[in-house]
mmCIF file with all atom_site columns, C-alpha atoms in Angstrom:
data_model
loop_
_atom_site.group_PDB
_atom_site.id
_atom_site.type_symbol
_atom_site.label_atom_id
_atom_site.label_alt_id
_atom_site.label_comp_id
_atom_site.label_asym_id
_atom_site.label_entity_id
_atom_site.label_seq_id
_atom_site.pdbx_PDB_ins_code
_atom_site.Cartn_x
_atom_site.Cartn_y
_atom_site.Cartn_z
_atom_site.occupancy
_atom_site.B_iso_or_equiv
_atom_site.pdbx_formal_charge
_atom_site.auth_seq_id
_atom_site.auth_comp_id
_atom_site.auth_asym_id
_atom_site.auth_atom_id
_atom_site.pdbx_PDB_model_num
ATOM 1   C CA . GLU A 1 1   ? 93.745  102.850 125.312 1.00 79.00 ? 1   GLU A CA 1
ATOM 2   C CA . PRO A 1 2   ? 95.494  103.918 122.084 1.00 83.00 ? 2   PRO A CA 1
ATOM 3   C CA . GLU A 1 3   ? 95.442  101.358 119.283 1.00 91.00 ? 3   GLU A CA 1
ATOM 4   C CA . VAL A 1 4   ? 97.251  100.589 116.072 1.00 96.00 ? 4   VAL A CA 1
ATOM 5   C CA . THR A 1 5   ? 94.613  100.346 113.352 1.00 96.00 ? 5   THR A CA 1
ATOM 6   C CA . GLN A 1 6   ? 95.015  98.229  110.229 1.00 97.00 ? 6   GLN A CA 1
ATOM 7   C CA . THR A 1 7   ? 92.885  98.098  107.107 1.00 96.00 ? 7   THR A CA 1
ATOM 8   C CA . PRO A 1 8   ? 91.573  96.058  105.466 1.00 96.00 ? 8   PRO A CA 1
ATOM 9   C CA . SER A 1 9   ? 91.154  93.155  107.853 1.00 95.00 ? 9   SER A CA 1
ATOM 10  C CA . HIS A 1 10  ? 91.131  90.731  104.942 1.00 97.00 ? 10  HIS A CA 1
ATOM 11  C CA . GLN A 1 11  ? 92.400  91.204  101.394 1.00 97.00 ? 11  GLN A CA 1
ATOM 12  C CA . VAL A 1 12  ? 92.112  88.695  98.579  1.00 98.00 ? 12  VAL A CA 1
ATOM 13  C CA . THR A 1 13  ? 94.189  89.375  95.497  1.00 98.00 ? 13  THR A CA 1
ATOM 14  C CA . GLN A 1 14  ? 95.228  87.614  92.344  1.00 98.00 ? 14  GLN A CA 1
ATOM 15  C CA . MET A 1 15  ? 98.832  86.540  91.910  1.00 98.00 ? 15  MET A CA 1
ATOM 16  C CA . GLY A 1 16  ? 100.836 89.267  90.210  1.00 98.00 ? 16  GLY A CA 1
ATOM 17  C CA . GLN A 1 17  ? 98.639  92.081  91.445  1.00 98.00 ? 17  GLN A CA 1
ATOM 18  C CA . GLU A 1 18  ? 99.818  94.921  93.641  1.00 98.00 ? 18  GLU A CA 1
ATOM 19  C CA . VAL A 1 19  ? 98.433  95.320  97.142  1.00 98.00 ? 19  VAL A CA 1
ATOM 20  C CA . ILE A 1 20  ? 98.720  98.087  99.681  1.00 97.00 ? 20  ILE A CA 1
ATOM 21  C CA . LEU A 1 21  ? 98.187  97.337  103.333 1.00 98.00 ? 21  LEU A CA 1
ATOM 22  C CA . ARG A 1 22  ? 97.411  100.291 105.529 1.00 97.00 ? 22  ARG A CA 1
ATOM 23  C CA . CYS A 1 23  ? 98.200  101.087 109.128 1.00 98.00 ? 23  CYS A CA 1
ATOM 24  C CA . VAL A 1 24  ? 97.546  104.008 111.420 1.00 97.00 ? 24  VAL A CA 1
ATOM 25  C CA . PRO A 1 25  ? 100.126 103.836 114.217 1.00 96.00 ? 25  PRO A CA 1
ATOM 26  C CA . ILE A 1 26  ? 99.603  105.368 117.646 1.00 95.00 ? 26  ILE A CA 1
ATOM 27  C CA . SER A 1 27  ? 99.849  109.115 117.221 1.00 92.00 ? 27  SER A CA 1
ATOM 28  C CA . ASN A 1 28  ? 102.867 109.943 119.385 1.00 90.00 ? 28  ASN A CA 1
ATOM 29  C CA . HIS A 1 29  ? 104.884 106.897 118.331 1.00 93.00 ? 29  HIS A CA 1
ATOM 30  C CA . LEU A 1 30  ? 108.026 107.381 116.298 1.00 92.00 ? 30  LEU A CA 1
ATOM 31  C CA . TYR A 1 31  ? 109.080 103.870 115.217 1.00 93.00 ? 31  TYR A CA 1
ATOM 32  C CA . PHE A 1 32  ? 106.995 101.780 112.885 1.00 95.00 ? 32  PHE A CA 1
ATOM 33  C CA . TYR A 1 33  ? 107.243 98.146  111.906 1.00 95.00 ? 33  TYR A CA 1
ATOM 34  C CA . TRP A 1 34  ? 105.752 95.525  109.651 1.00 97.00 ? 34  TRP A CA 1
ATOM 35  C CA . TYR A 1 35  ? 105.753 91.870  110.607 1.00 96.00 ? 35  TYR A CA 1
ATOM 36  C CA . ARG A 1 36  ? 104.139 88.897  108.960 1.00 96.00 ? 36  ARG A CA 1
ATOM 37  C CA . GLN A 1 37  ? 102.904 85.532  110.164 1.00 93.00 ? 37  GLN A CA 1
ATOM 38  C CA . ILE A 1 38  ? 102.341 82.679  107.764 1.00 93.00 ? 38  ILE A CA 1
ATOM 39  C CA . LEU A 1 39  ? 99.568  80.419  109.003 1.00 88.00 ? 39  LEU A CA 1
ATOM 40  C CA . GLY A 1 40  ? 100.796 78.250  111.858 1.00 83.00 ? 40  GLY A CA 1
ATOM 41  C CA . GLN A 1 41  ? 104.245 79.791  111.930 1.00 87.00 ? 41  GLN A CA 1
ATOM 42  C CA . LYS A 1 42  ? 106.219 82.347  113.913 1.00 88.00 ? 42  LYS A CA 1
ATOM 43  C CA . VAL A 1 43  ? 105.764 86.064  113.646 1.00 92.00 ? 43  VAL A CA 1
ATOM 44  C CA . GLU A 1 44  ? 108.604 87.346  111.428 1.00 94.00 ? 44  GLU A CA 1
ATOM 45  C CA . PHE A 1 45  ? 110.122 90.793  111.196 1.00 93.00 ? 45  PHE A CA 1
ATOM 46  C CA . LEU A 1 46  ? 109.916 92.512  107.808 1.00 96.00 ? 46  LEU A CA 1
ATOM 47  C CA . VAL A 1 47  ? 110.974 96.140  108.196 1.00 95.00 ? 47  VAL A CA 1
ATOM 48  C CA . SER A 1 48  ? 111.410 98.990  110.643 1.00 93.00 ? 48  SER A CA 1
ATOM 49  C CA . PHE A 1 49  ? 110.911 102.659 109.787 1.00 94.00 ? 49  PHE A CA 1
ATOM 50  C CA . TYR A 1 50  ? 112.055 105.753 111.629 1.00 92.00 ? 50  TYR A CA 1
ATOM 51  C CA . ASN A 1 51  ? 112.490 109.381 110.708 1.00 91.00 ? 51  ASN A CA 1
ATOM 52  C CA . ASN A 1 52  ? 110.918 108.797 107.289 1.00 92.00 ? 52  ASN A CA 1
ATOM 53  C CA . GLU A 1 53  ? 113.289 106.091 106.211 1.00 93.00 ? 53  GLU A CA 1
ATOM 54  C CA . ILE A 1 54  ? 113.829 102.375 106.530 1.00 94.00 ? 54  ILE A CA 1
ATOM 55  C CA . SER A 1 55  ? 116.152 101.664 109.442 1.00 91.00 ? 55  SER A CA 1
ATOM 56  C CA . GLU A 1 56  ? 116.335 97.895  109.156 1.00 91.00 ? 56  GLU A CA 1
ATOM 57  C CA . LYS A 1 57  ? 114.873 95.169  106.965 1.00 93.00 ? 57  LYS A CA 1
ATOM 58  C CA . SER A 1 58  ? 114.931 91.398  106.854 1.00 93.00 ? 58  SER A CA 1
ATOM 59  C CA . GLU A 1 59  ? 115.753 89.048  103.996 1.00 93.00 ? 59  GLU A CA 1
ATOM 60  C CA . ILE A 1 60  ? 112.026 88.642  103.373 1.00 95.00 ? 60  ILE A CA 1
ATOM 61  C CA . PHE A 1 61  ? 111.719 92.341  102.521 1.00 96.00 ? 61  PHE A CA 1
ATOM 62  C CA . ASP A 1 62  ? 112.978 92.172  98.955  1.00 95.00 ? 62  ASP A CA 1
ATOM 63  C CA . ASP A 1 63  ? 112.489 94.537  96.005  1.00 96.00 ? 63  ASP A CA 1
ATOM 64  C CA . GLN A 1 64  ? 108.824 93.575  95.767  1.00 97.00 ? 64  GLN A CA 1
ATOM 65  C CA . PHE A 1 65  ? 108.139 95.258  99.084  1.00 98.00 ? 65  PHE A CA 1
ATOM 66  C CA . SER A 1 66  ? 108.111 98.936  99.941  1.00 98.00 ? 66  SER A CA 1
ATOM 67  C CA . VAL A 1 67  ? 106.908 101.077 102.807 1.00 97.00 ? 67  VAL A CA 1
ATOM 68  C CA . GLU A 1 68  ? 105.769 104.633 102.954 1.00 95.00 ? 68  GLU A CA 1
ATOM 69  C CA . ARG A 1 69  ? 104.515 107.173 105.417 1.00 93.00 ? 69  ARG A CA 1
ATOM 70  C CA . PRO A 1 70  ? 102.561 109.368 103.002 1.00 88.00 ? 70  PRO A CA 1
ATOM 71  C CA . ASP A 1 71  ? 101.236 111.736 105.648 1.00 88.00 ? 71  ASP A CA 1
ATOM 72  C CA . GLY A 1 72  ? 101.421 112.288 109.371 1.00 80.00 ? 72  GLY A CA 1
ATOM 73  C CA . SER A 1 73  ? 99.209  109.362 110.277 1.00 89.00 ? 73  SER A CA 1
ATOM 74  C CA . ASN A 1 74  ? 99.367  106.490 107.784 1.00 94.00 ? 74  ASN A CA 1
ATOM 75  C CA . PHE A 1 75  ? 102.062 103.864 107.329 1.00 97.00 ? 75  PHE A CA 1
ATOM 76  C CA . THR A 1 76  ? 101.686 101.568 104.327 1.00 98.00 ? 76  THR A CA 1
ATOM 77  C CA . LEU A 1 77  ? 103.196 98.334  103.080 1.00 98.00 ? 77  LEU A CA 1
ATOM 78  C CA . LYS A 1 78  ? 103.099 97.757  99.333  1.00 98.00 ? 78  LYS A CA 1
ATOM 79  C CA . ILE A 1 79  ? 103.723 94.450  97.625  1.00 98.00 ? 79  ILE A CA 1
ATOM 80  C CA . ARG A 1 80  ? 104.272 95.141  93.929  1.00 96.00 ? 80  ARG A CA 1
ATOM 81  C CA . SER A 1 81  ? 103.594 91.758  92.362  1.00 95.00 ? 81  SER A CA 1
ATOM 82  C CA . THR A 1 82  ? 102.101 89.327  94.828  1.00 98.00 ? 82  THR A CA 1
ATOM 83  C CA . LYS A 1 83  ? 103.076 85.673  94.925  1.00 97.00 ? 83  LYS A CA 1
ATOM 84  C CA . LEU A 1 84  ? 101.192 82.764  96.436  1.00 97.00 ? 84  LEU A CA 1
ATOM 85  C CA . GLU A 1 85  ? 103.754 82.580  99.230  1.00 96.00 ? 85  GLU A CA 1
ATOM 86  C CA . ASP A 1 86  ? 102.947 86.145  100.265 1.00 97.00 ? 86  ASP A CA 1
ATOM 87  C CA . SER A 1 87  ? 99.715  84.825  101.759 1.00 98.00 ? 87  SER A CA 1
ATOM 88  C CA . ALA A 1 88  ? 99.972  85.574  105.486 1.00 97.00 ? 88  ALA A CA 1
ATOM 89  C CA . MET A 1 89  ? 98.779  87.806  108.285 1.00 96.00 ? 89  MET A CA 1
ATOM 90  C CA . TYR A 1 90  ? 100.569 91.137  108.140 1.00 98.00 ? 90  TYR A CA 1
ATOM 91  C CA . PHE A 1 91  ? 100.926 93.039  111.380 1.00 97.00 ? 91  PHE A CA 1
ATOM 92  C CA . CYS A 1 92  ? 101.846 96.653  111.822 1.00 97.00 ? 92  CYS A CA 1
ATOM 93  C CA . ALA A 1 93  ? 103.418 97.764  115.102 1.00 95.00 ? 93  ALA A CA 1
ATOM 94  C CA . SER A 1 94  ? 104.592 101.037 116.561 1.00 94.00 ? 94  SER A CA 1
ATOM 95  C CA . THR A 1 95  ? 106.639 102.208 119.528 1.00 91.00 ? 95  THR A CA 1
ATOM 96  C CA . ARG A 1 96  ? 107.567 105.520 121.097 1.00 89.00 ? 96  ARG A CA 1
ATOM 97  C CA . THR A 1 97  ? 111.183 104.393 121.537 1.00 83.00 ? 97  THR A CA 1
ATOM 98  C CA . ALA A 1 98  ? 113.127 101.722 119.707 1.00 76.00 ? 98  ALA A CA 1
ATOM 99  C CA . ASN A 1 99  ? 113.034 98.990  122.301 1.00 72.00 ? 99  ASN A CA 1
ATOM 100 C CA . TYR A 1 100 ? 110.091 99.576  124.545 1.00 78.00 ? 100 TYR A CA 1
ATOM 101 C CA . GLY A 1 101 ? 106.353 99.068  124.462 1.00 77.00 ? 101 GLY A CA 1
ATOM 102 C CA . TYR A 1 102 ? 105.589 97.689  121.014 1.00 88.00 ? 102 TYR A CA 1
ATOM 103 C CA . THR A 1 103 ? 101.894 97.829  120.179 1.00 93.00 ? 103 THR A CA 1
ATOM 104 C CA . PHE A 1 104 ? 100.590 95.619  117.401 1.00 95.00 ? 104 PHE A CA 1
ATOM 105 C CA . GLY A 1 105 ? 97.549  96.063  115.222 1.00 96.00 ? 105 GLY A CA 1
ATOM 106 C CA . SER A 1 106 ? 95.006  93.308  114.645 1.00 95.00 ? 106 SER A CA 1
ATOM 107 C CA . GLY A 1 107 ? 96.524  92.481  111.281 1.00 96.00 ? 107 GLY A CA 1
ATOM 108 C CA . THR A 1 108 ? 95.500  92.153  107.660 1.00 97.00 ? 108 THR A CA 1
ATOM 109 C CA . ARG A 1 109 ? 94.990  88.672  106.340 1.00 97.00 ? 109 ARG A CA 1
ATOM 110 C CA . LEU A 1 110 ? 96.342  88.630  102.798 1.00 98.00 ? 110 LEU A CA 1
ATOM 111 C CA . THR A 1 111 ? 95.247  85.765  100.579 1.00 98.00 ? 111 THR A CA 1
ATOM 112 C CA . VAL A 1 112 ? 96.892  85.481  97.167  1.00 98.00 ? 112 VAL A CA 1
ATOM 113 C CA . VAL A 1 113 ? 95.039  83.243  94.729  1.00 97.00 ? 113 VAL A CA 1
ATOM 114 C CA . GLY B 2 1   ? 100.405 68.688  99.145  1.00 34.00 ? 1   GLY B CA 1
ATOM 115 C CA . GLU B 2 2   ? 101.264 68.434  102.773 1.00 34.00 ? 2   GLU B CA 1
ATOM 116 C CA . SER B 2 3   ? 101.441 71.777  104.561 1.00 33.00 ? 3   SER B CA 1
ATOM 117 C CA . VAL B 2 4   ? 104.471 72.347  106.711 1.00 39.00 ? 4   VAL B CA 1
ATOM 118 C CA . GLY B 2 5   ? 103.639 74.305  109.793 1.00 44.00 ? 5   GLY B CA 1
ATOM 119 C CA . LEU B 2 6   ? 104.985 74.812  113.221 1.00 51.00 ? 6   LEU B CA 1
ATOM 120 C CA . HIS B 2 7   ? 104.000 72.195  115.749 1.00 62.00 ? 7   HIS B CA 1
ATOM 121 C CA . LEU B 2 8   ? 103.261 74.251  118.819 1.00 75.00 ? 8   LEU B CA 1
ATOM 122 C CA . PRO B 2 9   ? 103.944 72.937  122.286 1.00 88.00 ? 9   PRO B CA 1
ATOM 123 C CA . THR B 2 10  ? 100.680 72.752  124.149 1.00 92.00 ? 10  THR B CA 1
ATOM 124 C CA . LEU B 2 11  ? 99.988  73.336  127.806 1.00 95.00 ? 11  LEU B CA 1
ATOM 125 C CA . SER B 2 12  ? 96.656  72.263  129.203 1.00 96.00 ? 12  SER B CA 1
ATOM 126 C CA . VAL B 2 13  ? 95.683  73.414  132.694 1.00 96.00 ? 13  VAL B CA 1
ATOM 127 C CA . GLN B 2 14  ? 92.621  73.401  134.886 1.00 97.00 ? 14  GLN B CA 1
ATOM 128 C CA . GLU B 2 15  ? 90.906  76.688  135.580 1.00 97.00 ? 15  GLU B CA 1
ATOM 129 C CA . GLY B 2 16  ? 92.276  78.175  138.780 1.00 97.00 ? 16  GLY B CA 1
ATOM 130 C CA . ASP B 2 17  ? 95.655  76.444  138.527 1.00 97.00 ? 17  ASP B CA 1
ATOM 131 C CA . ASN B 2 18  ? 98.892  78.289  137.871 1.00 97.00 ? 18  ASN B CA 1
ATOM 132 C CA . SER B 2 19  ? 100.494 78.064  134.424 1.00 97.00 ? 19  SER B CA 1
ATOM 133 C CA . ILE B 2 20  ? 104.160 78.239  133.552 1.00 96.00 ? 20  ILE B CA 1
ATOM 134 C CA . ILE B 2 21  ? 105.169 78.811  129.933 1.00 96.00 ? 21  ILE B CA 1
ATOM 135 C CA . ASN B 2 22  ? 108.815 78.550  128.995 1.00 94.00 ? 22  ASN B CA 1
ATOM 136 C CA . CYS B 2 23  ? 110.914 80.054  126.249 1.00 93.00 ? 23  CYS B CA 1
ATOM 137 C CA . ALA B 2 24  ? 114.521 79.685  125.201 1.00 92.00 ? 24  ALA B CA 1
ATOM 138 C CA . TYR B 2 25  ? 115.854 82.776  123.494 1.00 90.00 ? 25  TYR B CA 1
ATOM 139 C CA . SER B 2 26  ? 118.559 82.832  120.897 1.00 84.00 ? 26  SER B CA 1
ATOM 140 C CA . ASN B 2 27  ? 120.852 85.797  121.336 1.00 87.00 ? 27  ASN B CA 1
ATOM 141 C CA . SER B 2 28  ? 122.976 86.336  124.427 1.00 88.00 ? 28  SER B CA 1
ATOM 142 C CA . ALA B 2 29  ? 123.199 90.036  123.468 1.00 88.00 ? 29  ALA B CA 1
ATOM 143 C CA . SER B 2 30  ? 119.429 90.464  123.741 1.00 90.00 ? 30  SER B CA 1
ATOM 144 C CA . ASP B 2 31  ? 118.557 92.977  126.402 1.00 89.00 ? 31  ASP B CA 1
ATOM 145 C CA . TYR B 2 32  ? 114.794 93.353  126.247 1.00 91.00 ? 32  TYR B CA 1
ATOM 146 C CA . PHE B 2 33  ? 112.168 90.646  126.328 1.00 93.00 ? 33  PHE B CA 1
ATOM 147 C CA . ILE B 2 34  ? 108.411 90.667  125.927 1.00 94.00 ? 34  ILE B CA 1
ATOM 148 C CA . TRP B 2 35  ? 105.668 88.127  126.374 1.00 95.00 ? 35  TRP B CA 1
ATOM 149 C CA . TYR B 2 36  ? 102.756 88.366  123.972 1.00 95.00 ? 36  TYR B CA 1
ATOM 150 C CA . LYS B 2 37  ? 99.387  86.664  123.936 1.00 96.00 ? 37  LYS B CA 1
ATOM 151 C CA . GLN B 2 38  ? 97.787  85.930  120.587 1.00 93.00 ? 38  GLN B CA 1
ATOM 152 C CA . GLU B 2 39  ? 94.199  84.860  120.208 1.00 92.00 ? 39  GLU B CA 1
ATOM 153 C CA . SER B 2 40  ? 92.984  83.305  116.994 1.00 86.00 ? 40  SER B CA 1
ATOM 154 C CA . GLY B 2 41  ? 92.825  85.811  114.143 1.00 82.00 ? 41  GLY B CA 1
ATOM 155 C CA . LYS B 2 42  ? 94.201  88.677  116.226 1.00 86.00 ? 42  LYS B CA 1
ATOM 156 C CA . GLY B 2 43  ? 97.486  90.485  116.618 1.00 90.00 ? 43  GLY B CA 1
ATOM 157 C CA . PRO B 2 44  ? 100.002 89.904  119.418 1.00 92.00 ? 44  PRO B CA 1
ATOM 158 C CA . GLN B 2 45  ? 98.836  91.518  122.629 1.00 94.00 ? 45  GLN B CA 1
ATOM 159 C CA . PHE B 2 46  ? 101.455 92.794  125.081 1.00 93.00 ? 46  PHE B CA 1
ATOM 160 C CA . ILE B 2 47  ? 101.432 91.033  128.456 1.00 95.00 ? 47  ILE B CA 1
ATOM 161 C CA . ILE B 2 48  ? 104.636 91.933  130.263 1.00 95.00 ? 48  ILE B CA 1
ATOM 162 C CA . ASP B 2 49  ? 108.219 92.858  129.524 1.00 94.00 ? 49  ASP B CA 1
ATOM 163 C CA . ILE B 2 50  ? 111.577 92.667  131.253 1.00 95.00 ? 50  ILE B CA 1
ATOM 164 C CA . ARG B 2 51  ? 115.021 94.112  130.667 1.00 92.00 ? 51  ARG B CA 1
ATOM 165 C CA . SER B 2 52  ? 118.220 92.165  131.008 1.00 93.00 ? 52  SER B CA 1
ATOM 166 C CA . ASN B 2 53  ? 119.267 94.017  134.168 1.00 94.00 ? 53  ASN B CA 1
ATOM 167 C CA . MET B 2 54  ? 116.402 92.303  135.995 1.00 96.00 ? 54  MET B CA 1
ATOM 168 C CA . ASP B 2 55  ? 115.631 88.663  136.659 1.00 97.00 ? 55  ASP B CA 1
ATOM 169 C CA . LYS B 2 56  ? 112.021 88.965  137.742 1.00 98.00 ? 56  LYS B CA 1
ATOM 170 C CA . ARG B 2 57  ? 109.128 91.280  137.073 1.00 97.00 ? 57  ARG B CA 1
ATOM 171 C CA . GLN B 2 58  ? 105.544 91.032  138.247 1.00 97.00 ? 58  GLN B CA 1
ATOM 172 C CA . GLY B 2 59  ? 102.346 92.275  136.759 1.00 95.00 ? 59  GLY B CA 1
ATOM 173 C CA . GLN B 2 60  ? 98.726  91.599  137.478 1.00 93.00 ? 60  GLN B CA 1
ATOM 174 C CA . ARG B 2 61  ? 98.463  87.795  137.766 1.00 96.00 ? 61  ARG B CA 1
ATOM 175 C CA . VAL B 2 62  ? 101.612 87.399  135.652 1.00 98.00 ? 62  VAL B CA 1
ATOM 176 C CA . THR B 2 63  ? 105.290 87.089  136.487 1.00 98.00 ? 63  THR B CA 1
ATOM 177 C CA . VAL B 2 64  ? 108.198 86.927  134.089 1.00 97.00 ? 64  VAL B CA 1
ATOM 178 C CA . LEU B 2 65  ? 111.469 85.288  135.098 1.00 97.00 ? 65  LEU B CA 1
ATOM 179 C CA . LEU B 2 66  ? 114.695 85.772  133.179 1.00 97.00 ? 66  LEU B CA 1
ATOM 180 C CA . ASN B 2 67  ? 117.710 83.484  133.470 1.00 96.00 ? 67  ASN B CA 1
ATOM 181 C CA . LYS B 2 68  ? 120.477 84.974  131.348 1.00 94.00 ? 68  LYS B CA 1
ATOM 182 C CA . THR B 2 69  ? 122.917 82.198  132.184 1.00 94.00 ? 69  THR B CA 1
ATOM 183 C CA . VAL B 2 70  ? 120.893 79.643  130.255 1.00 94.00 ? 70  VAL B CA 1
ATOM 184 C CA . LYS B 2 71  ? 119.040 82.122  128.002 1.00 93.00 ? 71  LYS B CA 1
ATOM 185 C CA . HIS B 2 72  ? 115.676 81.154  129.403 1.00 94.00 ? 72  HIS B CA 1
ATOM 186 C CA . LEU B 2 73  ? 112.517 83.126  129.949 1.00 95.00 ? 73  LEU B CA 1
ATOM 187 C CA . SER B 2 74  ? 109.336 81.990  131.659 1.00 96.00 ? 74  SER B CA 1
ATOM 188 C CA . LEU B 2 75  ? 105.862 83.383  132.075 1.00 97.00 ? 75  LEU B CA 1
ATOM 189 C CA . GLN B 2 76  ? 103.848 82.438  135.122 1.00 98.00 ? 76  GLN B CA 1
ATOM 190 C CA . ILE B 2 77  ? 100.112 83.024  135.114 1.00 98.00 ? 77  ILE B CA 1
ATOM 191 C CA . ALA B 2 78  ? 98.397  82.786  138.470 1.00 97.00 ? 78  ALA B CA 1
ATOM 192 C CA . ALA B 2 79  ? 94.866  81.434  138.820 1.00 97.00 ? 79  ALA B CA 1
ATOM 193 C CA . THR B 2 80  ? 94.531  80.712  135.100 1.00 97.00 ? 80  THR B CA 1
ATOM 194 C CA . GLN B 2 81  ? 91.151  81.565  133.607 1.00 96.00 ? 81  GLN B CA 1
ATOM 195 C CA . PRO B 2 82  ? 89.396  80.351  130.424 1.00 95.00 ? 82  PRO B CA 1
ATOM 196 C CA . GLY B 2 83  ? 90.068  83.790  128.912 1.00 95.00 ? 83  GLY B CA 1
ATOM 197 C CA . ASP B 2 84  ? 93.790  83.075  129.160 1.00 97.00 ? 84  ASP B CA 1
ATOM 198 C CA . SER B 2 85  ? 93.485  80.401  126.475 1.00 97.00 ? 85  SER B CA 1
ATOM 199 C CA . ALA B 2 86  ? 95.655  81.574  123.579 1.00 96.00 ? 86  ALA B CA 1
ATOM 200 C CA . VAL B 2 87  ? 99.075  81.146  122.011 1.00 94.00 ? 87  VAL B CA 1
ATOM 201 C CA . TYR B 2 88  ? 101.848 82.791  124.025 1.00 96.00 ? 88  TYR B CA 1
ATOM 202 C CA . PHE B 2 89  ? 105.021 84.052  122.366 1.00 93.00 ? 89  PHE B CA 1
ATOM 203 C CA . CYS B 2 90  ? 108.198 85.349  123.842 1.00 94.00 ? 90  CYS B CA 1
ATOM 204 C CA . ALA B 2 91  ? 110.075 87.963  121.840 1.00 93.00 ? 91  ALA B CA 1
ATOM 205 C CA . GLU B 2 92  ? 113.582 89.347  122.213 1.00 92.00 ? 92  GLU B CA 1
ATOM 206 C CA . ASN B 2 93  ? 115.274 92.500  121.100 1.00 88.00 ? 93  ASN B CA 1
ATOM 207 C CA . TYR B 2 94  ? 118.998 93.025  121.108 1.00 74.00 ? 94  TYR B CA 1
ATOM 208 C CA . GLY B 2 95  ? 120.870 96.241  121.475 1.00 64.00 ? 95  GLY B CA 1
ATOM 209 C CA . GLY B 2 96  ? 122.258 97.498  118.209 1.00 60.00 ? 96  GLY B CA 1
ATOM 210 C CA . SER B 2 97  ? 119.138 96.655  116.299 1.00 63.00 ? 97  SER B CA 1
ATOM 211 C CA . GLN B 2 98  ? 116.546 99.272  115.449 1.00 63.00 ? 98  GLN B CA 1
ATOM 212 C CA . GLY B 2 99  ? 114.085 97.601  117.689 1.00 68.00 ? 99  GLY B CA 1
ATOM 213 C CA . ASN B 2 100 ? 112.954 94.682  115.582 1.00 82.00 ? 100 ASN B CA 1
ATOM 214 C CA . LEU B 2 101 ? 111.722 91.768  117.634 1.00 88.00 ? 101 LEU B CA 1
ATOM 215 C CA . ILE B 2 102 ? 112.646 88.134  117.215 1.00 89.00 ? 102 ILE B CA 1
ATOM 216 C CA . PHE B 2 103 ? 109.712 85.948  118.130 1.00 91.00 ? 103 PHE B CA 1
ATOM 217 C CA . GLY B 2 104 ? 109.846 82.481  119.601 1.00 89.00 ? 104 GLY B CA 1
ATOM 218 C CA . LYS B 2 105 ? 107.773 79.558  118.414 1.00 85.00 ? 105 LYS B CA 1
ATOM 219 C CA . GLY B 2 106 ? 104.865 79.976  120.779 1.00 91.00 ? 106 GLY B CA 1
ATOM 220 C CA . THR B 2 107 ? 103.036 77.774  123.254 1.00 94.00 ? 107 THR B CA 1
ATOM 221 C CA . LYS B 2 108 ? 99.340  77.074  123.031 1.00 95.00 ? 108 LYS B CA 1
ATOM 222 C CA . LEU B 2 109 ? 97.672  77.357  126.432 1.00 97.00 ? 109 LEU B CA 1
ATOM 223 C CA . SER B 2 110 ? 94.326  75.596  126.870 1.00 96.00 ? 110 SER B CA 1
ATOM 224 C CA . VAL B 2 111 ? 92.374  76.192  130.044 1.00 96.00 ? 111 VAL B CA 1
ATOM 225 C CA . LYS B 2 112 ? 89.786  73.616  131.016 1.00 93.00 ? 112 LYS B CA 1
ATOM 226 C CA . PRO B 2 113 ? 86.796  74.941  132.947 1.00 88.00 ? 113 PRO B CA 1
#
C-alpha cells in the first residue's frame, strides 16, 4: 500500500535554529498538507499546497514557516527560527482530490531546546 | 510548571465486546467526515469515512453513523481486539475549504484481554 514518508523521525534543534522537515507524498497525489500535534493535544492544520502554491493556511502558519515542493517528489516544511513552542509532532499528508482519502505520514517529532 | 494538555475521554472495553466512540463536530457546513486511529508515536491512520449525503457506512468490523441534525458522529467497532487500543479521532472537512481537516479531541480506547 502506498505510504507518505517523512524524515527524520526525530529532530532535536536549538532555539533560533532553522529546521527543514521532509516528506515524500504518495506519487499520484496532488494535494499536500502539513499538520502538527503538540503532545497530548489535537492534531492542528498548518497549511495546504496545490499546484505549486499554498492554497490555505492557519493562524499557526506565520512568517516563520514556509513550504516548498523543490522537485517532483519532495514536500518540505521549513521553520526559520525555531521557538520552544514549536516542539510537536509534525505530520505530512497527501490526497488525490481535495476532500477524499487523506493519507498521513508517521510524523517527525521536533524537539526545540 | 504545570503542563496543560488535553484530557482525553477514555473508553475501556473487554476484548470481544463492541465499542462505540462518539464525536460532536463543529461546523454544520461540513460535508465529509473521517475517523482516524492513532497509536502512540505514529501518525493518524485512516479507518473509515462518510459523506454528508449518507447517514451510515460500514467497513470491516467498523460502522460510522452520522446524525447531521445534532452534528454527531459515531464509530462502532465490532468484536474489539487488543490491537484496537489507540486514540480515535474524528475529523471534518467543509466544502469551500481546500481540504484541510478539523480534528476532534480524541477518545482513548483501551481493550482489556
